[in-house]
CSV table of C-alpha atoms in Angstrom, one decimal:
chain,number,residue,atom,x,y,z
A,20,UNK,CA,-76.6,144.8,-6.2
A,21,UNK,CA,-74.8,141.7,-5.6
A,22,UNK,CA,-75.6,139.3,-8.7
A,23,UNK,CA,-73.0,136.9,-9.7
A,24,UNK,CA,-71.9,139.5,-12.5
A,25,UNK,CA,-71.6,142.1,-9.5
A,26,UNK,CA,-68.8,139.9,-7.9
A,27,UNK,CA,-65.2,142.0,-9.0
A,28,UNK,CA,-62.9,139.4,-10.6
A,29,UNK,CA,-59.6,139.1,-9.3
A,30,UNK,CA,-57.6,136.8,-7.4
A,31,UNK,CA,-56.2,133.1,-8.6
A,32,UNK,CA,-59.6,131.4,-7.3
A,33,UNK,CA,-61.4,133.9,-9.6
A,34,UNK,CA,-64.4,131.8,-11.5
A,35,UNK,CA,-64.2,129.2,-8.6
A,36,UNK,CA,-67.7,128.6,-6.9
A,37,UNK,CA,-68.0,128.0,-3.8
A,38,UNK,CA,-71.1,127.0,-1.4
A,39,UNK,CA,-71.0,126.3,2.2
A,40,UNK,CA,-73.0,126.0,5.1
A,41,UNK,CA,-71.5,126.0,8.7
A,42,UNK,CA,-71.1,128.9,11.8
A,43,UNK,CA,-68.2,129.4,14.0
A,44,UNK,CA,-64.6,129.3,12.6
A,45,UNK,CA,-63.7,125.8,11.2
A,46,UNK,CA,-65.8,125.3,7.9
A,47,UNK,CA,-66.4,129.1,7.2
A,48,UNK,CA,-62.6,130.2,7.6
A,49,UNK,CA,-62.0,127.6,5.0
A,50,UNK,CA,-64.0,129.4,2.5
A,51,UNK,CA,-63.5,132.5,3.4
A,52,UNK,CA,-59.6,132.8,2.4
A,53,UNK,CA,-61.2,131.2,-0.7
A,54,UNK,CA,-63.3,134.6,-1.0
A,55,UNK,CA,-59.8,136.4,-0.3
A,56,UNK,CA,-58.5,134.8,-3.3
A,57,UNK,CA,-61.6,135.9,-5.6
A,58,UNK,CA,-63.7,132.7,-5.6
A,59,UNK,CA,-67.5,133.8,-5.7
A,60,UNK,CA,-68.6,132.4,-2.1
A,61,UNK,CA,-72.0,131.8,-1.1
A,62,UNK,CA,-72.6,131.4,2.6
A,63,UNK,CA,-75.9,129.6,3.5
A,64,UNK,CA,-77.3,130.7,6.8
A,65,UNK,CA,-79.9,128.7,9.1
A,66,UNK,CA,-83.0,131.4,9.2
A,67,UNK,CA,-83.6,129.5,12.9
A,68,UNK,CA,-80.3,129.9,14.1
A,69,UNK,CA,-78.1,132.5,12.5
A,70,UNK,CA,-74.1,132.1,13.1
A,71,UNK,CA,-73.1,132.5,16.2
A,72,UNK,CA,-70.5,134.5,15.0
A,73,UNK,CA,-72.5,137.5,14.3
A,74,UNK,CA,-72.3,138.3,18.4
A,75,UNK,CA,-68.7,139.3,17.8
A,76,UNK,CA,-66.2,141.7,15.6
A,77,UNK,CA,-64.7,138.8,14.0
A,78,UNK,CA,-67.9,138.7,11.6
A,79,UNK,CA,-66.0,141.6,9.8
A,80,UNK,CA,-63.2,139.8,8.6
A,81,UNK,CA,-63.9,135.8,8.7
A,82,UNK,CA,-67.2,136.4,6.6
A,83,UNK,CA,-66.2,139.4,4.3
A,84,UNK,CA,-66.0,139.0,0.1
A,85,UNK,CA,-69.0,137.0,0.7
A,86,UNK,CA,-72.7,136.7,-0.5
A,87,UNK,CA,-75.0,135.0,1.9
A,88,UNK,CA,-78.0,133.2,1.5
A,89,UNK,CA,-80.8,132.7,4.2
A,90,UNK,CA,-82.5,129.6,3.4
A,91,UNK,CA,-83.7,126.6,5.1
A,92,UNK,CA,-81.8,124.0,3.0
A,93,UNK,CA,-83.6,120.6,4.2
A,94,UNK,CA,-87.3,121.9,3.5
A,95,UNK,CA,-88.5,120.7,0.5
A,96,UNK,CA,-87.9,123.5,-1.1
A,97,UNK,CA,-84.8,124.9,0.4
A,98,UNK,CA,-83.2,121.4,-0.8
A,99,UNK,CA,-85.0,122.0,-4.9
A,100,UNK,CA,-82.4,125.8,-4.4
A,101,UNK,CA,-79.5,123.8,-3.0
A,102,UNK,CA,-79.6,121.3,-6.2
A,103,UNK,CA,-79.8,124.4,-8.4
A,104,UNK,CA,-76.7,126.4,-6.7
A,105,UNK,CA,-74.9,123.3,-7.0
A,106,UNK,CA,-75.3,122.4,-9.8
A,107,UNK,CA,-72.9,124.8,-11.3
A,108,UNK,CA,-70.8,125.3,-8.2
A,109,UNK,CA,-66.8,123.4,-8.0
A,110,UNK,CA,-67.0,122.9,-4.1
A,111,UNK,CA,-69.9,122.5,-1.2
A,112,UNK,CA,-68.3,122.8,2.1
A,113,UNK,CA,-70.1,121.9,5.2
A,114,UNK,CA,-69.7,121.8,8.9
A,115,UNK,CA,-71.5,119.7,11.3
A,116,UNK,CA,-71.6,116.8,13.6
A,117,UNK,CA,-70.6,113.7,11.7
A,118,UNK,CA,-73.1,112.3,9.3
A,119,UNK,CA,-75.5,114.8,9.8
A,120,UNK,CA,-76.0,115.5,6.1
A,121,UNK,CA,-76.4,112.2,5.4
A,122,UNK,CA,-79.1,112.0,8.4
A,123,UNK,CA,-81.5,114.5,6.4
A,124,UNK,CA,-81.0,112.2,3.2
A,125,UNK,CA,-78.2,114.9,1.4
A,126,UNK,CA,-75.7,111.8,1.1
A,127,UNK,CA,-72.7,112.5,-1.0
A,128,UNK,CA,-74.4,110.4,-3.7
A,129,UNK,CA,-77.5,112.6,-4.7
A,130,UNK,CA,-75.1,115.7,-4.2
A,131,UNK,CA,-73.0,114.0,-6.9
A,132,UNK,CA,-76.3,113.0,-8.9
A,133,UNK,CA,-76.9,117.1,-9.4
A,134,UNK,CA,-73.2,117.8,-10.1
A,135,UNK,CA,-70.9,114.6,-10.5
A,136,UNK,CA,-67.5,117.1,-10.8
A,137,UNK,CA,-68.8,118.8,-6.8
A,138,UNK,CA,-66.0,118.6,-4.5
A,139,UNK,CA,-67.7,118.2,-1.1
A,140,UNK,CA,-65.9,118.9,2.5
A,141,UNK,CA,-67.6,117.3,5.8
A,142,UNK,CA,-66.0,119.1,8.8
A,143,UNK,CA,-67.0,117.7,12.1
A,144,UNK,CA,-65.5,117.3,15.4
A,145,UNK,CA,-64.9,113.3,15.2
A,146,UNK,CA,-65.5,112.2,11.5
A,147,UNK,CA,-68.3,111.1,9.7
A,148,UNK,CA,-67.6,107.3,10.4
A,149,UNK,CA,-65.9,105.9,13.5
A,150,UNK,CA,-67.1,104.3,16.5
A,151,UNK,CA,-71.0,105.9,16.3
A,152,UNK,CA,-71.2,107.4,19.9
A,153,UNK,CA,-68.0,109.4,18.8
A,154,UNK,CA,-69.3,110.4,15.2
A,155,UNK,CA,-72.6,112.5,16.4
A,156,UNK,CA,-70.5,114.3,19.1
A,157,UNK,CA,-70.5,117.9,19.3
A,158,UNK,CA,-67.3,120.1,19.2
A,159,UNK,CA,-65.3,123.0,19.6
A,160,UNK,CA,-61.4,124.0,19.4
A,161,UNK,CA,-60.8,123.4,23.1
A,162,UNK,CA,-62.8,119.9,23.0
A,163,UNK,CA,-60.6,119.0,20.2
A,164,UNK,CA,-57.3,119.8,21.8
A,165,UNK,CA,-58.9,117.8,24.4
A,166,UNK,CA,-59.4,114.8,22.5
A,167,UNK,CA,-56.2,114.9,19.8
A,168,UNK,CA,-53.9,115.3,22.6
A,169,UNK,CA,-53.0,118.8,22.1
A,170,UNK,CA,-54.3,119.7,25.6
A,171,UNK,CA,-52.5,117.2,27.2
A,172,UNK,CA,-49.0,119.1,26.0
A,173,UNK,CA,-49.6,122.5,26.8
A,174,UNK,CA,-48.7,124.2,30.6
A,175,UNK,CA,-47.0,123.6,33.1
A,176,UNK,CA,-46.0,120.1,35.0
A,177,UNK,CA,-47.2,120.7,38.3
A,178,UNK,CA,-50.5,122.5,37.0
A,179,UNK,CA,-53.6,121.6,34.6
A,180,UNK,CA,-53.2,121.5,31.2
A,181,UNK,CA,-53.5,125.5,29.1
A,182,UNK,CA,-55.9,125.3,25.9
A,183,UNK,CA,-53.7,126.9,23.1
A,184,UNK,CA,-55.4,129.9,21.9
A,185,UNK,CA,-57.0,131.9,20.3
A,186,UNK,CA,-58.8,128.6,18.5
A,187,UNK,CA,-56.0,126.9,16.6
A,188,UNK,CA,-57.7,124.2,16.4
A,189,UNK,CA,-60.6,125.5,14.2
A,190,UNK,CA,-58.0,127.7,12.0
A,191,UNK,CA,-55.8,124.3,11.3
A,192,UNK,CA,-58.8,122.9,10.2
A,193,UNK,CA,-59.7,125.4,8.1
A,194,UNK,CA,-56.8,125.2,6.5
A,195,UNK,CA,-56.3,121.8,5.7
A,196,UNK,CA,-59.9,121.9,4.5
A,197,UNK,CA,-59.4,124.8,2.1
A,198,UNK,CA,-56.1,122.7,0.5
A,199,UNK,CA,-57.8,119.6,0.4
A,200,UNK,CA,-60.4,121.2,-1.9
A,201,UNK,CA,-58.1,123.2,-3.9
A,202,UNK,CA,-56.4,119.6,-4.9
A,203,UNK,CA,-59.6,117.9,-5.2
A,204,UNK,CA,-61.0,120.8,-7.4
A,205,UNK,CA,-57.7,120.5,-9.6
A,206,UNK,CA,-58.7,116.3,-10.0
A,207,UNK,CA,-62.1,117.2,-10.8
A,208,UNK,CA,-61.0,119.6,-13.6
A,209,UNK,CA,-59.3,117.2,-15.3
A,210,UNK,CA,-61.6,114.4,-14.7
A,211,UNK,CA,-64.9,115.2,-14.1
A,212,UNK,CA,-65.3,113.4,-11.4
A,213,UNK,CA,-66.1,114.7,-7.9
A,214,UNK,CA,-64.6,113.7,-4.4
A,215,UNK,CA,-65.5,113.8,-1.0
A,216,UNK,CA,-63.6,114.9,2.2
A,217,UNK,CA,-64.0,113.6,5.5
A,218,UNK,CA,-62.1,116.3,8.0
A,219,UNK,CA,-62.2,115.6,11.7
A,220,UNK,CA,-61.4,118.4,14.1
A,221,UNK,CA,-59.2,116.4,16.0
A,222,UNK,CA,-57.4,114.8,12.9
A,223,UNK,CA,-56.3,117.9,11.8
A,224,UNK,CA,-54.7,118.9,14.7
A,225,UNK,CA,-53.0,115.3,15.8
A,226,UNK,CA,-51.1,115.8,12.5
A,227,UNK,CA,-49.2,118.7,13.0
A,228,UNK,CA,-48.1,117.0,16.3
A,229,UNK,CA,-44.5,116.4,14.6
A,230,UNK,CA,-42.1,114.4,16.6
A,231,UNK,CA,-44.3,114.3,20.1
A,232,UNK,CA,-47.0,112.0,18.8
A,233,UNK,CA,-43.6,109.8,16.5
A,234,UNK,CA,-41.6,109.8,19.5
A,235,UNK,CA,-44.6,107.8,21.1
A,236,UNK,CA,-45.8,105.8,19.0
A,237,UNK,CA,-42.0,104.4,17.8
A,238,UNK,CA,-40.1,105.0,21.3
A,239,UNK,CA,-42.6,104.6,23.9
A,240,UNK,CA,-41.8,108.7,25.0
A,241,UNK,CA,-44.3,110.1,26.8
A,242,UNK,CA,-43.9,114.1,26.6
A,243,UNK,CA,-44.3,116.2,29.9
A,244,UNK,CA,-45.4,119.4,30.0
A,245,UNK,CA,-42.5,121.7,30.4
A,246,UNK,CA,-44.4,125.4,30.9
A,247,UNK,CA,-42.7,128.3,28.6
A,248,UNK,CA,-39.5,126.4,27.6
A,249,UNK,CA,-38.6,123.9,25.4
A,250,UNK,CA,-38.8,119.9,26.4
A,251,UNK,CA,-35.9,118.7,24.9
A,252,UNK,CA,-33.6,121.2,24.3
A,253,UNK,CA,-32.4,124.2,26.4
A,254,UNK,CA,-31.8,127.8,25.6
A,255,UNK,CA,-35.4,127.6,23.4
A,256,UNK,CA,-38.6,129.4,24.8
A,257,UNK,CA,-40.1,132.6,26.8
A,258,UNK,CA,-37.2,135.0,28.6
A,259,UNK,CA,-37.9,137.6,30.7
A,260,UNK,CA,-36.6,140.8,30.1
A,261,UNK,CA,-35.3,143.8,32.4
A,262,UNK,CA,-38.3,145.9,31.3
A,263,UNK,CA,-41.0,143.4,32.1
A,264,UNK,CA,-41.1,142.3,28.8
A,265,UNK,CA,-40.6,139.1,27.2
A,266,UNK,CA,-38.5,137.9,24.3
A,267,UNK,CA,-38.9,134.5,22.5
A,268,UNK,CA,-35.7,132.5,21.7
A,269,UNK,CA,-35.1,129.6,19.4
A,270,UNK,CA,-32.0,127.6,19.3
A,271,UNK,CA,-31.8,124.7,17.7
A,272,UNK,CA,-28.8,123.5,14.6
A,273,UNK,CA,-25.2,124.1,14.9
A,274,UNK,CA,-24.5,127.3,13.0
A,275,UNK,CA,-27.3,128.8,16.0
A,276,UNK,CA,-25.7,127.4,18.8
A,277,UNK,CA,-22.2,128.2,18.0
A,278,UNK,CA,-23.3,131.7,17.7
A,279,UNK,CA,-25.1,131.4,21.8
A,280,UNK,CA,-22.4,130.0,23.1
A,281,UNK,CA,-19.6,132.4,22.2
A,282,UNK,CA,-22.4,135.1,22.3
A,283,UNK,CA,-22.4,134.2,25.8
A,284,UNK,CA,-19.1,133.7,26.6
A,285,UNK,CA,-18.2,130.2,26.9
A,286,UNK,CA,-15.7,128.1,25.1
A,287,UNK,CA,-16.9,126.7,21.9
A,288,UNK,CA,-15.6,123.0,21.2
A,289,UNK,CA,-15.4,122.5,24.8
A,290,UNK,CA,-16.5,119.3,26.7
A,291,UNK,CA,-19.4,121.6,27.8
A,292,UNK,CA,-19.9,123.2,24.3
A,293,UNK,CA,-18.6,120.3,21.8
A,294,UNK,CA,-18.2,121.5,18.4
A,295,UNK,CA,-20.8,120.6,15.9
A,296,UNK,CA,-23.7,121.1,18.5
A,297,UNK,CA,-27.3,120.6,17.3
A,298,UNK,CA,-29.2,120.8,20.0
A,299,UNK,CA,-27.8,120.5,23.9
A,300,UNK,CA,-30.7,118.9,26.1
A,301,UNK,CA,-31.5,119.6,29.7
A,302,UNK,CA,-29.3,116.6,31.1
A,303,UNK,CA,-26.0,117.8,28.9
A,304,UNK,CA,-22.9,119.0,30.2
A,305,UNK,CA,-23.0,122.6,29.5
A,306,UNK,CA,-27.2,122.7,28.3
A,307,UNK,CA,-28.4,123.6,31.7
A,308,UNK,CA,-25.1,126.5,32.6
A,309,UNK,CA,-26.0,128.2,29.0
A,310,UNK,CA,-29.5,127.9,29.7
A,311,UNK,CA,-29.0,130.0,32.5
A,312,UNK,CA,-26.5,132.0,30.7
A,313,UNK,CA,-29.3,133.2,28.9
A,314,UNK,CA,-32.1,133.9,31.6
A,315,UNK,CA,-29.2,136.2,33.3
A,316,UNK,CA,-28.4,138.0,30.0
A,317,UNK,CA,-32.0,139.0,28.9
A,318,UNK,CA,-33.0,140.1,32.9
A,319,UNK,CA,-29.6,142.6,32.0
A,320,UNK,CA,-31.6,144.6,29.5
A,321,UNK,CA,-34.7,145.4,28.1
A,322,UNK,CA,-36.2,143.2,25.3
A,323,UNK,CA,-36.0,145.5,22.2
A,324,UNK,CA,-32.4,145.8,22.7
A,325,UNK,CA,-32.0,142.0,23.4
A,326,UNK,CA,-34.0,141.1,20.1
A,327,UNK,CA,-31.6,143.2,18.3
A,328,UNK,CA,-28.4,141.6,20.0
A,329,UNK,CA,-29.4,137.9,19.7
A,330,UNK,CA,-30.7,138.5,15.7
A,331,UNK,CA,-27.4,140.6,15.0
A,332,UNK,CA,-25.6,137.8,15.1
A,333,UNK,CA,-27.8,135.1,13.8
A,334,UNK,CA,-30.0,133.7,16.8
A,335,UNK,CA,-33.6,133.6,16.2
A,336,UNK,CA,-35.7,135.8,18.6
A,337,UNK,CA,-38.8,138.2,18.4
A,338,UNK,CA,-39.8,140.5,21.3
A,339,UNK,CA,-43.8,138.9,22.6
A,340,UNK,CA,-45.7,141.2,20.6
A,341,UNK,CA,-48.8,142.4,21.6
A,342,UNK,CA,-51.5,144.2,19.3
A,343,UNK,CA,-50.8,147.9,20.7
A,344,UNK,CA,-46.9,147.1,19.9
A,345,UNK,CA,-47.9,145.3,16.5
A,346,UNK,CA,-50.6,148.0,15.3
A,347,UNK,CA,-47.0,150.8,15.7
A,348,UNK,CA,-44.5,148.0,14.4
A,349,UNK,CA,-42.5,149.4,11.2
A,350,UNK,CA,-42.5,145.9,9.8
A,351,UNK,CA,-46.3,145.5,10.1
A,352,UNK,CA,-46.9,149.0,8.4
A,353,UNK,CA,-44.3,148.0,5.9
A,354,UNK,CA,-46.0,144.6,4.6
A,355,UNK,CA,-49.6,146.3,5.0
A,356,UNK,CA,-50.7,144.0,7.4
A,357,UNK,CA,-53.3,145.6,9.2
A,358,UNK,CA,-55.5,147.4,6.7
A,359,UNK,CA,-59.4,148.7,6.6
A,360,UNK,CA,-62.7,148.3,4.5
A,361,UNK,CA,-66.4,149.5,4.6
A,362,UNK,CA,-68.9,147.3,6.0
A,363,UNK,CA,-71.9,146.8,4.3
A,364,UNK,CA,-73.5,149.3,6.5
A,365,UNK,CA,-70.9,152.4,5.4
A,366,UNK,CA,-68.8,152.1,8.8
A,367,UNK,CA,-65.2,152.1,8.5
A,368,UNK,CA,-63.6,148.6,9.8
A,369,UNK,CA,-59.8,147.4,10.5
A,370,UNK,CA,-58.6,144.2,10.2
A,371,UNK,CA,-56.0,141.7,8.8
A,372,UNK,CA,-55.1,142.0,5.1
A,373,UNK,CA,-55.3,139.5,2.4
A,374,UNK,CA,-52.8,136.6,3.1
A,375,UNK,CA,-50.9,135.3,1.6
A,376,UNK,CA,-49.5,137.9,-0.8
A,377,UNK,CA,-49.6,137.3,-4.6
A,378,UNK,CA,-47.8,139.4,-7.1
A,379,UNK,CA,-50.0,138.5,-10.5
A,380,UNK,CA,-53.0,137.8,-9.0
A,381,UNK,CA,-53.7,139.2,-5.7
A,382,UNK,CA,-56.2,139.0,-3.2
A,383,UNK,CA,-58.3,141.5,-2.1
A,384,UNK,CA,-61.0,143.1,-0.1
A,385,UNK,CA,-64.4,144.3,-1.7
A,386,UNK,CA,-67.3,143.6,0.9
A,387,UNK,CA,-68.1,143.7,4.4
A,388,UNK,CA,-69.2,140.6,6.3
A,389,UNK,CA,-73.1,140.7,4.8
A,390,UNK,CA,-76.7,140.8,6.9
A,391,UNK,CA,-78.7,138.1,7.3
A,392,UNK,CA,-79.8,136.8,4.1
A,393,UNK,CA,-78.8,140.2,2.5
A,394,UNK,CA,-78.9,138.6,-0.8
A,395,UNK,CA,-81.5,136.6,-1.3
A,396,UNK,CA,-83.5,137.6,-4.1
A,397,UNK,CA,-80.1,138.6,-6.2
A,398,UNK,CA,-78.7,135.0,-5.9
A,399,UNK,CA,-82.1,133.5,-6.4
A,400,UNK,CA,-82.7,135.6,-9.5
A,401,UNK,CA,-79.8,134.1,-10.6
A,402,UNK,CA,-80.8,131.1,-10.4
A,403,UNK,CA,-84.4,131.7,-12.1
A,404,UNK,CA,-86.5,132.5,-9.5
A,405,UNK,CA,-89.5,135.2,-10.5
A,406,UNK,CA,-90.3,137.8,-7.8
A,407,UNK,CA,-93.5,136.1,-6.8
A,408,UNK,CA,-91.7,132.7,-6.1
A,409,UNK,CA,-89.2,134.7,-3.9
A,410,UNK,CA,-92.0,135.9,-2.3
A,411,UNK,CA,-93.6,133.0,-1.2
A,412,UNK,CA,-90.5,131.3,-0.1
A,413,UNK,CA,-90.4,134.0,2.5
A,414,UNK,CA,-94.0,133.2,3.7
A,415,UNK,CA,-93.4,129.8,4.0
A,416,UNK,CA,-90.0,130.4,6.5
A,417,UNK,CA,-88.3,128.6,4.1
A,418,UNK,CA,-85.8,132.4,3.4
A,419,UNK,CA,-85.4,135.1,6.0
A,420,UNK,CA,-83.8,138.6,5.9
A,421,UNK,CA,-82.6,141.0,8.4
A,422,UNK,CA,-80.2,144.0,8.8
A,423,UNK,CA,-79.2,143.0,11.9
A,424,UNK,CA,-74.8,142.5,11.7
């Protein structure tokens, strides 16, 4: 059973309801590390189309320490349920094109007339206002890279631009959609009053642009693609190793570039290597002779043994893990990261833990990603709804139910 007194309590979020409606990655994710945090999640399903999610693994873990309801929420009746599990529920989170709630008459307005405290999140590819033939446009991660000039950065010069991956777009989203509601939810229980978030895909993603998108808009500076290294500054990217493997270095304040330079050899305070250093740029003195300092020093040696050289003495770098080296590492088993859970079908399933950590109130795992419509009749009993009522909600299409993943 799976009634709302079923749901274990734990977590900060615990006693936070949460409703959403949405497939994919950038609404759901957002409520699911609410459901990692112990908020009581209900995830409304479209009977026509379930989530296209369900064709792959990840349903496990972006849909687990959820309930799910399979309901046809803009029939008449499937709107009469939404009213009711809103009513008492601290956040509705959606995601759509732009303005398609609106379109089938759910405007922000009568949501607020059945709760006026409802925090409500509109996700959407290009915002629900804007020029109009923008707003209604469809959307995914890579078509929002496209368009909030994320694409445009990534790869190499003399080559077309590389989609970051895996769906980075879709995960920042998610997360500026999950701390948008937290501090809207934190107004509305002081206030009473309600709020509404518009997120565009593309938004989200332009604002963690830092200095590229400043740099033009202030300076006029166009950023190039610059492949596996850093634009500005040398001595910062991917380095091959002897072994065929590949470390990542960072350089960048003085304390860190003091420690590469007479790591490598050279004379700090030089007029190649002046003291004080922040950052040396491709057209410095001595930025492009420790650059290739470095590429020789990593081909000497494999890139365990380089990792532990470069860190030794205070230079950021991590061997390019993979998941066969990360599902072995020491420091992965020591923080817990990967761990495993039953699905609702009794098979055993690994996946990422909780994150992040909390000491008092921690996260934690107690369901598999559920069915379709799995619990409809114990959320609908909760809600009021006699057997016979259930029933005929199923006739009329307006719930479905399968056992399907």
């Amino acid at each position: 059973m799976t009634r709302e007194t079923d749901v274990p309590r734990f977590g900060s979020l615990e006693g936070l309801r949460v409703v959403y409606t949405g497939s994919m990655i950038a609404g759901p994710f957002a409520a699911q590390v609410m459901a990692d945090q112990g908020a009581d999640v209900i995830w409304i399903e479209n009977p026509r189309n379930p989530d296209a999610l369900r064709v792959r693994p990840a349903i496990e873990q972006d849909r687990r320490n959820q309930r799910t309801l399979c309901l046809n929420l803009i029939s008449e009746q499937g709107r009469e349920i939404l009213a009711r599990l809103l009513k008492d529920a601290d956040i509705f989170l959606e995601s759509s094109r732009g303005g398609q709630f609106a379109r089938w008459g759910l405007s922000d307005e009568l949501l607020w007339e059945w709760n006026p405290a409802l925090v409500i999140v509109h996700i959407s590819g290009y915002g629900q206002d804007g020029e109009p033939e923008y707003v209604g446009r469809a959307s995914y991660d890579s078509v929002a890279q496209a368009f909030g000039c994320y694409l445009h950065q990534n790869g190499y010069p003399d080559r077309p631009p590389v989609p970051a991956y895996p769906f980075v777009c879709d995960y920042f989203t998610a997360l500026f959609a999950w701390g948008a509601a937290m501090s809207a939810v934190y107004r509305a229980q002081r206030t009473g009053a309600g709020e509404s978030i518009d997120l565009a895909q593309f938004e989200a993603l332009l604002r963690v642009q830092a200095y590229n998108v400043l740099d033009y808009l202030n300076y006029g500076v166009k950023k190039q693609r610059f492949g596996s290294t850093h634009a500005d500054w040398v001595c910062d990217g991917v380095f091959e190793c002897a072994d065929g493997e590949y470390v990542y270095v960072t350089t960048f304040g003085a304390p860190v570039y003091k420690a590469l330079i007479e790591f490598l050899g050279f004379d700090y305070g030089s007029d190649d290597f002046p003291a004080g250093t922040i950052m040396l740029t491709w057209d410095s003195l001595g930025g492009p002779k420790l650059h290739q300092a470095l590429v020789d020093y990593c081909r000497s040696s494999d890139a365990k043994a380089i990792d532990a050289a470069l860190n030794e003495v205070g230079i950021p770098c991590s061997v390019v893990m993979d998941y066969e080296m990360a599902s072995t590492h020491p420091h992965y088993a020591a923080r817990g990261i990967f761990t495993e859970w039953s699905t609702v079908g009794g098979e055993t399933f690994q996946g990422v833990n909780v994150v992040p950590k909390q000491k008092r109130r921690p996260g934690q795992i107690w369901r598999g990603a559920p069915t379709i419509g799995m619990d409809n009749e114990d959320i609908l009993m909760d809600l009021g709804l006699a057997d016979e009522e259930i029933r005929q909600l199923y006739d009329a299409g307006v719930l479905r139910k399968s056992t399907a993943p």
